[in-house]
Amino acid sequence: MWASSSTASGSSASAVPPVVGLTTNVGGKPVTRVFGQPLDPESGNAPGALLKLIQYLQKRGKNTPGLYRKPVEEIAKEVDALRKGVMLEKDHLQVASYTNSPSTAAEVMRQLLAALPDPLLTCDLYDSFLIALKLEDRLDYWRLLLAALPPGFKATTEKTLSLLHLLHTHSTGQFPANGNYAQNLGPIFAPVFLRPRALGPHMAHDAKLAADVTQNLIEHMPSLFDAEEHARIDTNEVSNTTTQPVFLHTLRGSTAPAQ
């Protein structure tokens, strides 16, 4: 669910203001903007238009090889038409009314997520997700972090990862020549899930780390959201601001600053 202009919360995830200009024109009709609107952090649901795209891709996308490999230029007109459909119909979107191409729906879904002011895993947890890569119990660590997300971010993350995991398992099984599909999806969706609050000198290296984290989250998605699983790590480790900078500099292969 998208945040309304009056949404307020103390978390940094909800502190991002809505996109400038709440309305736009589509075919001469004024409509509320969708692309670029922040998520409602307190909602327990993903946005309706996003869910419609995910449902379409769950049915039509899993048997489409190279779903995200088609150049956007080749499907630009269909992408534009479906984007307009998203803005006009929102929660009532009928994807098939605008395209018969899973690649088009996949690209519009990616664009909808990429336009979010906040990454799905929030800026606050950016370093924590990267740090977990080198931990033996990284799945427990990530599970704990995912559970700490605001409800709207957690719901949207779960729905998105569920689709990507489905695409990964079907592609890897049906099209083995394509290799590990999650490895291909990692760099594409890393900016959707993980972005820092401000750019820094390690962004090139961080991009590879973020892609690796995203690949792992896609591959292990079912266990990460299993309510019966319980994290077996010290919860203080997540928020330990003294050790995190040292650990992260080690992960990046650079010298840690003096403490």
Coordinates of C-alpha atoms in Angstrom, one line a residue:
M1 CA 0.0 0.0 0.0
W2 CA 1.2 3.5 -0.8
A3 CA 1.7 6.1 1.9
S4 CA -0.8 9.0 1.9
S5 CA 0.4 12.5 2.1
S6 CA -0.6 12.6 5.8
T7 CA 1.3 9.4 6.8
A8 CA 3.6 10.0 9.7
S9 CA 5.9 7.8 11.7
G10 CA 9.1 8.0 13.7
S11 CA 11.0 5.5 11.6
S12 CA 13.4 6.8 8.9
A13 CA 11.6 4.6 6.4
S14 CA 8.5 6.7 6.6
A15 CA 10.3 10.0 6.9
V16 CA 10.8 10.3 3.2
P17 CA 8.3 12.8 1.8
P18 CA 6.0 11.7 -1.0
V19 CA 6.9 12.4 -4.6
V20 CA 6.6 16.1 -5.6
G21 CA 3.3 16.7 -7.3
L22 CA 0.7 14.1 -6.2
T23 CA -1.1 14.2 -9.6
T24 CA -0.2 13.9 -13.2
N25 CA -2.1 13.6 -16.5
V26 CA -2.6 10.4 -18.4
G27 CA -4.5 10.7 -21.6
G28 CA -5.8 14.1 -20.5
K29 CA -7.1 12.6 -17.3
P30 CA -5.7 13.8 -13.9
V31 CA -4.6 10.8 -11.9
T32 CA -2.7 10.3 -8.6
R33 CA 0.9 9.5 -9.2
V34 CA 2.0 5.9 -8.5
F35 CA 5.6 5.7 -9.6
G36 CA 7.8 7.4 -7.0
Q37 CA 5.2 7.3 -4.2
P38 CA 6.6 6.0 -0.9
L39 CA 5.3 2.8 0.7
D40 CA 3.0 3.1 3.7
P41 CA 5.3 1.7 6.5
E42 CA 2.3 0.8 8.7
S43 CA 0.4 -1.1 6.1
G44 CA 0.5 -4.9 6.2
N45 CA 0.1 -5.2 2.5
A46 CA 2.2 -4.5 -0.6
P47 CA 0.7 -1.9 -3.0
G48 CA -2.2 -3.2 -5.1
A49 CA -0.8 -2.4 -8.5
L50 CA 2.5 -4.2 -7.6
L51 CA 0.5 -7.2 -6.4
K52 CA -1.3 -7.3 -9.8
L53 CA 2.0 -7.3 -11.7
I54 CA 3.4 -10.0 -9.4
Q55 CA 0.3 -12.2 -9.8
Y56 CA 0.5 -11.9 -13.6
L57 CA 4.2 -12.9 -13.6
Q58 CA 3.6 -15.8 -11.2
K59 CA 1.4 -17.3 -13.9
R60 CA 3.0 -16.0 -17.1
G61 CA 6.6 -15.2 -16.3
K62 CA 7.9 -18.4 -14.8
N63 CA 8.0 -20.2 -18.2
T64 CA 9.6 -17.2 -20.0
P65 CA 13.4 -17.7 -20.4
G66 CA 15.5 -14.6 -20.0
L67 CA 12.7 -12.5 -18.6
Y68 CA 14.8 -9.5 -17.7
R69 CA 17.2 -9.8 -20.7
K70 CA 15.1 -8.3 -23.4
P71 CA 16.4 -4.7 -24.2
V72 CA 13.9 -2.1 -22.9
E73 CA 14.1 -0.3 -26.2
E74 CA 12.4 -3.3 -27.9
I75 CA 9.3 -3.1 -25.6
A76 CA 9.3 0.6 -24.9
K77 CA 5.8 1.2 -26.3
E78 CA 4.2 -1.6 -24.4
V79 CA 6.1 -0.5 -21.2
D80 CA 4.7 3.0 -21.6
A81 CA 1.2 1.7 -22.2
L82 CA 1.3 -0.5 -19.1
R83 CA 2.8 2.3 -17.0
K84 CA -0.2 4.4 -17.9
G85 CA -2.5 1.5 -17.0
V86 CA -0.8 1.3 -13.6
M87 CA -1.5 5.0 -13.0
L88 CA -5.1 4.8 -14.2
E89 CA -6.2 1.6 -12.6
K90 CA -3.9 1.2 -9.6
D91 CA -5.3 -1.6 -7.4
H92 CA -7.7 -2.7 -10.1
L93 CA -5.0 -3.1 -12.8
Q94 CA -5.7 -5.7 -15.4
V95 CA -2.3 -6.4 -16.8
A96 CA -3.5 -8.5 -19.7
S97 CA -5.5 -5.5 -21.0
Y98 CA -2.3 -3.7 -21.7
T99 CA 0.2 -6.4 -22.7
N100 CA 0.6 -10.0 -23.5
S101 CA 4.3 -9.9 -22.8
P102 CA 5.7 -11.1 -19.5
S103 CA 8.9 -9.2 -20.2
T104 CA 6.9 -5.9 -20.4
A105 CA 5.1 -6.7 -17.0
A106 CA 8.5 -7.6 -15.5
E107 CA 10.1 -4.4 -16.6
V108 CA 7.2 -2.2 -15.3
M109 CA 7.3 -4.1 -12.0
R110 CA 11.0 -3.4 -11.7
Q111 CA 10.5 0.3 -12.6
L112 CA 7.7 0.6 -10.0
L113 CA 10.0 -0.7 -7.3
A114 CA 13.1 1.2 -8.5
A115 CA 11.1 4.5 -8.2
L116 CA 10.5 4.0 -4.5
P117 CA 12.1 6.8 -2.5
D118 CA 13.3 4.2 0.0
P119 CA 14.9 0.8 -0.8
L120 CA 12.8 -2.2 0.4
L121 CA 15.3 -3.1 3.1
T122 CA 15.6 0.5 4.3
C123 CA 18.7 2.7 4.4
D124 CA 19.1 2.1 8.2
L125 CA 19.7 -1.6 7.7
Y126 CA 22.0 -1.3 4.6
D127 CA 25.3 -2.0 6.4
S128 CA 23.8 -4.8 8.5
F129 CA 22.6 -6.7 5.4
L130 CA 26.1 -6.4 3.8
I131 CA 27.9 -7.4 6.9
A132 CA 26.0 -10.7 7.2
L133 CA 27.6 -12.0 4.0
K134 CA 30.6 -13.2 5.8
L135 CA 28.8 -14.6 8.8
E136 CA 28.3 -18.4 9.2
D137 CA 24.8 -17.8 10.5
R138 CA 24.0 -15.1 7.9
L139 CA 20.5 -16.6 7.2
D140 CA 19.6 -16.2 10.9
Y141 CA 21.0 -12.7 10.8
W142 CA 19.0 -11.7 7.7
R143 CA 15.9 -13.4 9.1
L144 CA 16.1 -11.2 12.2
L145 CA 16.7 -8.1 10.1
L146 CA 13.7 -8.9 7.8
A147 CA 11.5 -9.3 10.9
A148 CA 12.5 -5.8 12.0
L149 CA 11.3 -4.1 8.8
P150 CA 8.3 -1.8 9.0
P151 CA 5.2 -3.9 8.1
G152 CA 4.7 -2.2 4.7
F153 CA 8.3 -2.8 3.7
K154 CA 8.3 -6.3 5.0
A155 CA 5.1 -7.2 3.1
T156 CA 6.4 -5.7 -0.1
T157 CA 9.8 -7.4 0.3
E158 CA 8.3 -10.8 0.9
K159 CA 6.0 -10.6 -2.1
T160 CA 8.8 -9.4 -4.4
L161 CA 11.3 -12.0 -3.2
S162 CA 8.6 -14.7 -3.5
L163 CA 8.2 -13.9 -7.2
L164 CA 11.9 -13.8 -7.8
H165 CA 12.4 -17.1 -6.0
L166 CA 9.8 -18.7 -8.2
L167 CA 11.4 -17.3 -11.3
H168 CA 14.8 -18.6 -10.1
T169 CA 13.7 -22.1 -9.3
H170 CA 11.7 -22.5 -12.6
S171 CA 14.5 -21.0 -14.7
T172 CA 17.3 -23.0 -13.1
G173 CA 15.2 -26.2 -13.5
Q174 CA 13.8 -25.7 -17.0
F175 CA 16.6 -23.7 -18.6
P176 CA 19.8 -25.0 -17.0
A177 CA 21.9 -23.5 -19.8
N178 CA 21.0 -20.1 -18.3
G179 CA 22.9 -21.0 -15.2
N180 CA 21.9 -19.8 -11.7
Y181 CA 19.1 -17.3 -12.4
A182 CA 19.3 -15.8 -9.0
Q183 CA 22.8 -14.7 -9.8
N184 CA 21.5 -12.9 -12.9
L185 CA 18.7 -11.3 -10.9
G186 CA 21.0 -10.1 -8.1
P187 CA 22.5 -7.1 -9.9
I188 CA 19.2 -6.2 -11.5
F189 CA 17.3 -6.0 -8.2
A190 CA 20.0 -5.0 -5.8
P191 CA 19.2 -1.3 -6.1
V192 CA 15.6 -2.0 -5.3
F193 CA 16.5 -3.8 -2.1
L194 CA 19.7 -2.1 -0.9
R195 CA 20.7 1.6 -1.2
P196 CA 22.7 3.7 1.3
R197 CA 21.4 7.0 2.6
A198 CA 24.3 8.8 0.9
L199 CA 26.9 7.8 -1.7
G200 CA 30.4 7.0 -0.5
P201 CA 33.8 6.0 -1.8
H202 CA 33.0 2.3 -1.6
M203 CA 29.9 2.3 -3.9
A204 CA 31.5 0.2 -6.7
H205 CA 32.5 -2.5 -4.2
D206 CA 29.3 -2.2 -2.3
A207 CA 27.3 -2.8 -5.6
K208 CA 28.9 -6.3 -5.8
L209 CA 28.1 -7.0 -2.2
A210 CA 24.5 -5.8 -2.6
A211 CA 24.1 -8.1 -5.6
D212 CA 25.5 -11.0 -3.6
V213 CA 23.1 -10.3 -0.7
T214 CA 20.1 -10.0 -3.2
Q215 CA 21.1 -13.3 -4.8
N216 CA 21.2 -15.0 -1.4
L217 CA 17.8 -13.6 -0.4
I218 CA 16.3 -14.8 -3.6
E219 CA 17.7 -18.3 -3.2
H220 CA 16.8 -18.7 0.4
M221 CA 13.5 -16.8 0.4
P222 CA 11.2 -19.6 1.8
S223 CA 13.3 -20.1 5.0
L224 CA 13.8 -16.3 5.6
F225 CA 10.1 -15.7 6.1
D226 CA 9.3 -19.0 7.9
A227 CA 7.4 -18.1 11.1
E228 CA 8.6 -21.3 12.8
E229 CA 12.3 -20.3 12.4
H230 CA 13.9 -18.4 15.2
A231 CA 17.1 -16.4 15.0
R232 CA 20.0 -17.9 17.1
I233 CA 22.2 -14.9 17.2
D234 CA 22.7 -12.1 19.8
T235 CA 20.2 -9.4 18.8
N236 CA 22.7 -6.8 20.1
E237 CA 25.0 -7.7 17.3
V238 CA 22.7 -6.1 14.8
S239 CA 22.9 -2.7 16.4
N240 CA 26.5 -2.7 17.6
T241 CA 27.7 0.5 16.1
T242 CA 31.2 0.0 17.5
T243 CA 32.0 -3.2 15.7
Q244 CA 30.0 -2.7 12.5
P245 CA 32.2 -0.1 10.9
V246 CA 35.3 -2.3 11.5
F247 CA 33.6 -5.4 10.1
L248 CA 32.3 -3.5 7.1
H249 CA 35.7 -2.1 6.2
T250 CA 37.1 -5.6 6.5
L251 CA 34.4 -6.9 4.2
R252 CA 35.2 -4.1 1.7
G253 CA 38.9 -5.0 1.8
S254 CA 39.9 -1.7 3.1
T255 CA 41.6 -0.5 6.3
A256 CA 39.3 0.3 9.1
P257 CA 39.4 3.9 10.5
A258 CA 40.9 4.4 13.9
Q259 CA 38.3 3.9 16.7

